[in-house]
XYZ file of C-alpha atoms in Angstrom:
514
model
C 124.475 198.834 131.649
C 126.452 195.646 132.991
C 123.062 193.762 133.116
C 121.741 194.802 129.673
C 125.735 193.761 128.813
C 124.957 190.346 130.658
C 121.580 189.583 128.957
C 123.965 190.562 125.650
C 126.112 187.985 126.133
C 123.353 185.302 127.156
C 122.024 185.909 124.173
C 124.591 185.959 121.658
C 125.752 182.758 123.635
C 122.424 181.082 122.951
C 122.522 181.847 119.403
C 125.950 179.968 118.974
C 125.307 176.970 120.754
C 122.292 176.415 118.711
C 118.805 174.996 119.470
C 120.072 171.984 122.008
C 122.895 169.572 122.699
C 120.820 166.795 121.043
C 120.965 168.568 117.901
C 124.490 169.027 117.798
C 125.080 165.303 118.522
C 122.736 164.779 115.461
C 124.427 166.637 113.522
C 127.938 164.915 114.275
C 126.229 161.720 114.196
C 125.757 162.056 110.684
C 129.571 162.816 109.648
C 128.904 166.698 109.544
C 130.142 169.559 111.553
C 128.038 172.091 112.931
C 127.653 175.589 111.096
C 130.542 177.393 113.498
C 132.805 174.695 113.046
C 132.843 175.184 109.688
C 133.439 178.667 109.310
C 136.462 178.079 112.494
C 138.138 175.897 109.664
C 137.128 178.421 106.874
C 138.445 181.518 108.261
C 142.069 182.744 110.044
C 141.327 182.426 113.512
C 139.498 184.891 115.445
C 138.684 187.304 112.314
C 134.648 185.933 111.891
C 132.722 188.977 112.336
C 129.000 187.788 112.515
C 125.974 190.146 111.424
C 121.999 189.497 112.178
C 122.773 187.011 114.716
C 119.560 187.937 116.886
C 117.433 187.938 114.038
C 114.096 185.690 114.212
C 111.305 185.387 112.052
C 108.220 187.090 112.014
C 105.842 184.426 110.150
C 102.631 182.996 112.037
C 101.237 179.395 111.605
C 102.012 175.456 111.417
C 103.427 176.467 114.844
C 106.677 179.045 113.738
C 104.967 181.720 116.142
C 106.050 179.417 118.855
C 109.427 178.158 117.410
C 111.497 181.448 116.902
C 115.401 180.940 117.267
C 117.609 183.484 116.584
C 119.882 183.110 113.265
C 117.085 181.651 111.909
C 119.231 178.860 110.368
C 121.757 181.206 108.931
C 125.079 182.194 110.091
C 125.768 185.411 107.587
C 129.520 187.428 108.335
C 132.395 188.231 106.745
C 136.283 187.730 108.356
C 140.000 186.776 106.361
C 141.397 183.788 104.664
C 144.843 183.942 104.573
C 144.641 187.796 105.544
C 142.210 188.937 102.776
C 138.806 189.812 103.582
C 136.036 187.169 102.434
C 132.105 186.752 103.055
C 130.447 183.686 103.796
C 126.843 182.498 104.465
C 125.986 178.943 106.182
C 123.293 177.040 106.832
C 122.478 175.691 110.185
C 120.801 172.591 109.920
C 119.662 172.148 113.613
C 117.453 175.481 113.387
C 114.398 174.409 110.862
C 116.910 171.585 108.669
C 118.304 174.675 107.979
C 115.361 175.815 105.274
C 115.176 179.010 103.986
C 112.300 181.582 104.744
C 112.030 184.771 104.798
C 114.344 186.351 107.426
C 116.649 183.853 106.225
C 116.342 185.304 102.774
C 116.822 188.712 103.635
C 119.912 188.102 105.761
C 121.938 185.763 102.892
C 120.426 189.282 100.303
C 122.215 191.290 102.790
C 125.219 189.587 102.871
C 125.552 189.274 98.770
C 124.704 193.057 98.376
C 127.968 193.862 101.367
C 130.415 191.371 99.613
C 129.477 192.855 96.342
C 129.788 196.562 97.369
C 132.991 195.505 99.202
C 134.138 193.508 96.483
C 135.850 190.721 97.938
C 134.849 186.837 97.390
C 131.731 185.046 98.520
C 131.555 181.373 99.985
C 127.732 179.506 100.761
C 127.870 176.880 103.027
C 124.834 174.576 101.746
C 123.107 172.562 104.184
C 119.823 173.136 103.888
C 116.414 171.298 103.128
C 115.088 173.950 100.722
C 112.555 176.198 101.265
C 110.476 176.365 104.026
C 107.150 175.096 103.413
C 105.052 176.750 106.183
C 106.202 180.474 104.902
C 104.753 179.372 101.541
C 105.476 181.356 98.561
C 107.793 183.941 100.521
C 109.963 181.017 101.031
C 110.312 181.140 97.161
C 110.621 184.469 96.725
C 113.853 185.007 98.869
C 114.962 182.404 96.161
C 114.693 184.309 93.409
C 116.618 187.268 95.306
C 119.584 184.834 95.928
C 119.572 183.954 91.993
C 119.098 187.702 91.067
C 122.012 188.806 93.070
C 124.156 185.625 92.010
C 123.692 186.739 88.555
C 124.672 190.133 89.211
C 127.935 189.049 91.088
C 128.776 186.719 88.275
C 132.411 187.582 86.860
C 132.154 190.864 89.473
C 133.285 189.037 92.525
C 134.841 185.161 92.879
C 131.265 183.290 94.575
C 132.140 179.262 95.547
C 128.941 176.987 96.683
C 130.649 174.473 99.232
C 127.818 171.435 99.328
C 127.528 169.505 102.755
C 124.420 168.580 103.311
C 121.135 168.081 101.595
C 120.722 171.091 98.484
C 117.046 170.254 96.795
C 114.716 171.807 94.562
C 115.355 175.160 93.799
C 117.792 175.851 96.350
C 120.613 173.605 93.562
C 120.556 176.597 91.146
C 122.051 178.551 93.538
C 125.465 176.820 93.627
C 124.922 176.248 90.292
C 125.149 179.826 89.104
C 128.295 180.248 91.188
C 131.265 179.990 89.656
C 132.963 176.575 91.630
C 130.712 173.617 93.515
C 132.512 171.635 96.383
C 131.101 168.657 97.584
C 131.848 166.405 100.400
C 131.657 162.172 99.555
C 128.482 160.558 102.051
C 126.937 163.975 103.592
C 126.635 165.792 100.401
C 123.163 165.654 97.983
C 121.497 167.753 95.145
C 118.703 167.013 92.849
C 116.151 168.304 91.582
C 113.637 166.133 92.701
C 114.479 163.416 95.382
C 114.018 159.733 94.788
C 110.752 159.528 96.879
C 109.059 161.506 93.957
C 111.240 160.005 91.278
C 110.262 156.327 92.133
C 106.629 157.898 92.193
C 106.376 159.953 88.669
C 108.794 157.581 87.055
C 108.961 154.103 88.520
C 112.554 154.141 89.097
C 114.452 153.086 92.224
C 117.144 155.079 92.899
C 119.226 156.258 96.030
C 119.937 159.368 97.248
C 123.652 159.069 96.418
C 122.834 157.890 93.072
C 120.347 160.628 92.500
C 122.692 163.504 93.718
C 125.729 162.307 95.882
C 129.222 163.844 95.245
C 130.632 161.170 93.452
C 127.271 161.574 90.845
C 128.046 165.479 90.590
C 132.055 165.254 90.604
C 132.413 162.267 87.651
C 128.526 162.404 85.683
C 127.120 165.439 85.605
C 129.461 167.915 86.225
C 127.835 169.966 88.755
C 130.705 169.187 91.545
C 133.826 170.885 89.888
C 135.726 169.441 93.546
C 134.936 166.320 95.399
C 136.519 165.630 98.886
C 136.664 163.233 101.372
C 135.462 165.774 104.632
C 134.990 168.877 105.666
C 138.132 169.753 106.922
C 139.382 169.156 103.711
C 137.019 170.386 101.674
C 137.128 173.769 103.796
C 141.020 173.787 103.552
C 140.705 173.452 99.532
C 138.308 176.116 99.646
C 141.009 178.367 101.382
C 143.620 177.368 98.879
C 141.054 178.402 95.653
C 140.481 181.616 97.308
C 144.145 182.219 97.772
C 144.530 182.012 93.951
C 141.947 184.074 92.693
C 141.861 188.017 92.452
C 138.987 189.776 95.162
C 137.146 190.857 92.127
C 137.155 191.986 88.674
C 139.439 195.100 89.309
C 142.102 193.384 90.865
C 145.115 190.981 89.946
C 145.160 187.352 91.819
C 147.434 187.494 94.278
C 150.841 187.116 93.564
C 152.709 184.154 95.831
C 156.832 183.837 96.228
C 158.117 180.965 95.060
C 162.086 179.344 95.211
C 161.501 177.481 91.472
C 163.915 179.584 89.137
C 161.564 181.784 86.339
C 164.250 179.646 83.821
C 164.689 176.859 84.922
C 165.027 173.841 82.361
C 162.201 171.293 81.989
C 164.513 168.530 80.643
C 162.051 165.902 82.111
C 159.519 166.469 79.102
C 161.909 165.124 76.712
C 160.902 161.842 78.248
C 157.576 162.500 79.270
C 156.112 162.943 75.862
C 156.703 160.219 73.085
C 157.123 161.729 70.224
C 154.852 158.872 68.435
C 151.436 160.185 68.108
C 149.983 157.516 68.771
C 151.316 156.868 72.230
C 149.247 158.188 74.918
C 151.082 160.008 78.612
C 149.485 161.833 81.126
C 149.712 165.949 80.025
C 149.518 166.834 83.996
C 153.151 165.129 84.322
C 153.812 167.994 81.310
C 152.190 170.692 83.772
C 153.596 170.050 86.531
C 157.086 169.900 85.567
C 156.276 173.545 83.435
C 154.711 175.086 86.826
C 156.059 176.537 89.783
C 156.940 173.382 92.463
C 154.924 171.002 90.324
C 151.526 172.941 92.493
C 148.448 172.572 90.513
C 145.005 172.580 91.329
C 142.406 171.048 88.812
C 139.195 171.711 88.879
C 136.383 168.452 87.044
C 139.398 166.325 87.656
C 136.843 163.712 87.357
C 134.435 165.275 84.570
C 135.449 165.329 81.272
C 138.374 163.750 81.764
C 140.059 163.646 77.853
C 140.320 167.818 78.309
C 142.223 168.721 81.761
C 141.606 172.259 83.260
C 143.701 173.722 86.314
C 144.513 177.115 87.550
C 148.497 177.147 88.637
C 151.407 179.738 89.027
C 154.271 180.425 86.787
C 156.734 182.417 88.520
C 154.469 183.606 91.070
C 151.275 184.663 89.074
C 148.420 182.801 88.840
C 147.006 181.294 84.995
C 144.989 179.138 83.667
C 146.169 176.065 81.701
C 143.804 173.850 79.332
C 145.289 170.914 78.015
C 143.866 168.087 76.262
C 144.373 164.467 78.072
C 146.108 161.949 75.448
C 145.851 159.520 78.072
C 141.840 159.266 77.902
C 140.442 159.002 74.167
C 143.695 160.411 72.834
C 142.720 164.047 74.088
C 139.832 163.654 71.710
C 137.130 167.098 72.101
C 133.741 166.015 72.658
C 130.736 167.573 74.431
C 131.577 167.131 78.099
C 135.472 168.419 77.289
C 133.755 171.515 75.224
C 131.599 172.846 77.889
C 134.261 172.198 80.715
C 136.999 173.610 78.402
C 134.460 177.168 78.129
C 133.257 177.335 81.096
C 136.775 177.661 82.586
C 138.330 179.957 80.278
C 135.243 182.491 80.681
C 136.000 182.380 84.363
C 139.650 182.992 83.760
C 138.566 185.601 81.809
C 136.420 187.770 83.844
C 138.846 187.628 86.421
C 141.853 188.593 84.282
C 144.124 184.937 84.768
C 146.025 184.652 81.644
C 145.581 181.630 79.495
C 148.356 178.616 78.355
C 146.807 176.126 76.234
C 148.792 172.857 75.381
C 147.575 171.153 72.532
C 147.220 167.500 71.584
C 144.388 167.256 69.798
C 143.137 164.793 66.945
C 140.111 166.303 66.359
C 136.312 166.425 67.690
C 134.805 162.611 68.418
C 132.779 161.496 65.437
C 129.701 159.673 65.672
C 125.951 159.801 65.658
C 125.425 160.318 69.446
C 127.944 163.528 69.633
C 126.287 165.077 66.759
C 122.135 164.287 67.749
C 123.913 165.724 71.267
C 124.485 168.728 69.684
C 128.800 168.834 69.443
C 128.381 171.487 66.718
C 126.577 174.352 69.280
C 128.943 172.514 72.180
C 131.753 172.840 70.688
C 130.685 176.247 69.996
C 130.947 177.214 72.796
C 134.699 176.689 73.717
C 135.196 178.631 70.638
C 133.619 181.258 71.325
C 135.090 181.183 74.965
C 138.486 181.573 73.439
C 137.518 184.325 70.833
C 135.801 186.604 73.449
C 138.789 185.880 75.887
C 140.886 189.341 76.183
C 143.298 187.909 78.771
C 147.100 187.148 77.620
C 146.783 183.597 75.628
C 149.453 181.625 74.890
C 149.308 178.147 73.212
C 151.936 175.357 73.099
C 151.435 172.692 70.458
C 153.150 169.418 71.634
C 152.189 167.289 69.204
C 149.771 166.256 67.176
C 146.828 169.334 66.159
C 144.656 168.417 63.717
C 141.243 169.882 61.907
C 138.684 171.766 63.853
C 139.246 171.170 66.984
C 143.046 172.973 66.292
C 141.690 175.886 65.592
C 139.335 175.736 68.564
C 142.285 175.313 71.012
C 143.143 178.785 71.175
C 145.084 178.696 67.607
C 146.767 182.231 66.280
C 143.963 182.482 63.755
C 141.877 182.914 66.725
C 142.987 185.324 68.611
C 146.088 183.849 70.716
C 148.711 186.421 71.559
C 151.521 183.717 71.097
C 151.955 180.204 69.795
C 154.526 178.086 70.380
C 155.369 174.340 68.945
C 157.376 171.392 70.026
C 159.225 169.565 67.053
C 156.900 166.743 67.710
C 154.288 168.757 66.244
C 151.980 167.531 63.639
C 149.461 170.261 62.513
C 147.082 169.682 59.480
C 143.578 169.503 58.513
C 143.638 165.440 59.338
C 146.258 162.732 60.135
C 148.230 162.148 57.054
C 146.612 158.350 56.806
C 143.124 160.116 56.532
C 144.112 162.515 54.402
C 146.230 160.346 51.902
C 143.130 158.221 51.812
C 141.251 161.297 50.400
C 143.212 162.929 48.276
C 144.812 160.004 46.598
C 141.434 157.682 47.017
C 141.390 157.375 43.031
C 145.083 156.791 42.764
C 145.313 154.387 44.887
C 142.334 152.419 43.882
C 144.262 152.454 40.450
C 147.564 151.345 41.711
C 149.123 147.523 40.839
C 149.803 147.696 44.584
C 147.393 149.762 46.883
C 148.696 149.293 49.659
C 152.538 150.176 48.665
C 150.917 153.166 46.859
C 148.753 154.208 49.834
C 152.094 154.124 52.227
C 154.380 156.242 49.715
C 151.378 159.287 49.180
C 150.974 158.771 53.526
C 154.987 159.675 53.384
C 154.601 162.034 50.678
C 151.331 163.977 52.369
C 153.690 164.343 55.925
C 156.402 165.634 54.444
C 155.191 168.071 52.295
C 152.560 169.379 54.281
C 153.025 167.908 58.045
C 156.568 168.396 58.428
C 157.809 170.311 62.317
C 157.921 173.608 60.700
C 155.656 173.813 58.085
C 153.388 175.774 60.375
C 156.397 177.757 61.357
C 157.671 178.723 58.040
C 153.813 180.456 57.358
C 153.706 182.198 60.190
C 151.211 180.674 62.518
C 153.053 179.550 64.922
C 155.856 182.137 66.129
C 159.050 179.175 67.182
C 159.395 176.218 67.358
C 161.055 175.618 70.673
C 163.224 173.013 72.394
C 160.671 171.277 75.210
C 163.141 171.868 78.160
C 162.942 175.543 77.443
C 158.544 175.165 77.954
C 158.862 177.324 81.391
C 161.106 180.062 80.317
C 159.285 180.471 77.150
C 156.338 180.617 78.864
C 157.505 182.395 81.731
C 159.256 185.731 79.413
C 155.917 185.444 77.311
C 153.152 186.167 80.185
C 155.823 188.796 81.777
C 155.431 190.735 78.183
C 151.812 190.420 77.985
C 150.892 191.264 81.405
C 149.890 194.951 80.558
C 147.745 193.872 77.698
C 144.836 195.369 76.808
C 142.144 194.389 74.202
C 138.992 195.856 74.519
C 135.947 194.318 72.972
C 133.402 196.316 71.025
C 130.795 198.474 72.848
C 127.941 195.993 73.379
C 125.423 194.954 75.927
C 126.527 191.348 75.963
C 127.283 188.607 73.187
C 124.861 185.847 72.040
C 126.503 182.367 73.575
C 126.269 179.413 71.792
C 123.284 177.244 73.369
């Protein structure tokens, strides 16, 4: 027994070190850690508990039946962050560049079908060079398992793609079905198709970091919803996401202690926001003086910038706050603001984090090139986001809320629990000058002095129909409050709503907007 015991441990030590030294110094050479590393900064210490270490592959050819390490460039296992149980998967690149075949496959399927039955989160390490080409079409196959059980998991258990390596090909829809994409500045690449075949089918030169770097994903596409500087902390984020979302769908996100009194006064906002509407400020000042210890994390900080989107605690409980951005196009909705603005409030959703929306809003962004994009099924979908959305919802007009796109922001008509309005609000179907301009176009075009007469029907048009409480007064939104008293508002609302429960109709799933 102490020899089969010894030959254990030789083995199991082999498997951890990896295929050589030389490898390892590779690997560092290029700015990345190696695949244990990572999960030593990923979970509490001592708590990894790794399965299918020993396992090899079985496939024949090109060579493999001579080149058979054990992992088989996967490090599957679950352990605790912060004392709650996660699962992880991570690619080693020094074993094959860390491509996926089959026994690969089937240990990453193993490992989604435990964290699902377990319920508790899931986080990939990607650092992989896609599927590997000598297993052929089994290669793709164990693909398509990933994706099916992805699916499955979606809005059943939290499932975070951390990006820190090459991700090409196919292997990029797996972190893109997940539900958050880390990516690390230099290391980090995903495309499609790499520049090698771009510059062939298409003529164009055009880097790898260009193609599919972090900075790409985190600012132009939206693929990246966090960029970081390194591993460490990029790992360390992912620790801090985890510790604000629930296990799964039949739990509550943890709640934290905080010292920041439930009501205390936010007198700051009475200088953060001028009350001119046409005066732009910066609406995360306005959440982080509403939130417990100013602590917010934002997720597309650097996508979509004109719509802000950031899960934070009041009081100790985790929600979700969506705010337009005043500061870039005037907090304008476009495409880019609509999809990030649904995509988060369906997540908060399935995982049961209530909803604040703060609303500054002068509309949707006209033009030619949002509407050939398609703003009218984009914006779509943040609307129907916010109508499907059973969570508590509370919105906070701060100023200006205008047309469309203040109805879209979680207005009472529909479906927000409670609405609340600073007397800096403006709501209306258009600014007053627009409107003035179209309801008095004949009038004025008549008058000795259209420009006099264009300023007195302006006046008129605000305040008879664009007045503080005119909104108020018809029942649509439930007080107008006093800005310092934001947090305790806020704070006594969620506390009332937290046993809500709206169930939708019996149905196999809605039809999203395209």
């Amino acid at each position: 027994m102490r020899s089969s015991v010894a030959e254990l441990r030789e083995l199991k030590a082999e498997a951890e070190r990896g295929p050589s030294p030389e490898a390892t110094r590779r690997q560092h050479a290029k700015g990345k850690l190696t695949v244990r590393e990572r999960l030593e900064l990923l979970f509490d210490p001592g708590t990894f508990q790794e399965v299918e270490q020993l396992r090899r592959h079985r496939a024949s050819g090109f060579g493999l039946e001579d080149r058979r390490p054990a992992t088989d460039g996967v490090v599957t296992g679950w352990g605790r962050v912060d004392g709650r149980t996660v699962f992880a998967y991570a690619h080693d690149f020094r074993v094959f560049g860390g491509s996926l075949g089959e026994a690969h496959a089937a240990k990453i399927h193993k490992l989604m079908d435990l964290a699902e039955a377990a319920g508790a989160p899931l986080v990939g390490l990607n650092d992989g060079a896609g599927a590997r080409i000598q297993e052929g079409v089994t290669a793709l196959a164990g693909y398509g398992g990933i994706f099916r059980r992805s699916v499955r998991a979606s809005g059943v258990i939290p499932q975070i793609s951390v990006v820190l390596g090459p991700c090409a090909g196919g292997a990029t829809y797996s972190p893109a079905l997940t539900d958050f994409v880390f990516m690390v500045r230099g290391t980090a690449q995903m495309y499609i198709t790499g520049p090698d075949v771009v510059g062939a089918v298409t003529g164009e030169s055009v880097t790898h970091e260009e193609l599919g770097g972090a900075e790409m994903h985190g600012a132009v596409s939206g693929v990246a919803a966090i960029v970081c500087d390194d591993e460490a902390e990029c790992l360390a984020e992912v620790r801090y996401l985890l510790s604000m979302l629930p296990s799964n769908n039949r739990e509550l996100a943890p709640v934290a202690f905080t010292a920041d009194p439930a009501d205390r006064s936010c007198d700051a906002l009475l200088d953060l926001v001028p009350p001119n509407p046409r005066q732009s400020y910066d609406v995360r000042d306005v959440i982080r003086e509403i939130v417990d210890d100013g602590e917010v994390f934002e997720v597309h900080a650097r996508w979509a910038t004109n719509l802000v989107c950031a899960l934070t605690r009041l009081d100790g409980h985790v929600v979700g706050v969506v705010a337009n951005q005043p500061s870039v196009s005037a907090g304008v909705l476009d495409i880019p603001a609509s999809e990030k603005g649904a995509r988060f409030v369906q997540f908060c959703d399935a995982f049961s984090i209530p909803l604040v929306t703060l609303v500054d809003v002068p509309g949707f962004l006209p033009g030619k090139d949002q509407e050939y994009g398609g703003i009218i099924r984009h914006g779509a979908k943040l609307l129907y986001a916010y109508c499907n959305a059973t969570v508590p919802r509370v919105q906070v007009i701060l100023r200006k809320a205008y047309g469309g796109a203040y109805i879209v922001m979680d207005s009472r008509s529909i479906g927000c629990d409670l609405s609340f309005a600073w007397p800096t609000n403006e709501i209306a179907v258009m600014g007053a000058e627009g409107a003035a301009n179209v309801v008095f176009r004949r009038e004025i075009a008549a008058a000795p002095d259209p420009d006099e007469a264009r300023a007195q029907r302006i006046k008129e048009y605000r305040q008879e129909l664009m007045h503080s409480y005119y909104a108020a007064e018809r029942g649509l939104v439930d007080d107008v409050i006093d800005p310092a008293d934001t947090r305790r508002v806020l704070v006594r609302s969620l506390a009332m709503l937290r046993a809500k429960d709206a169930p939708l109709p019996s149905r196999k799933h809605g039809n999203l907007p395209l």
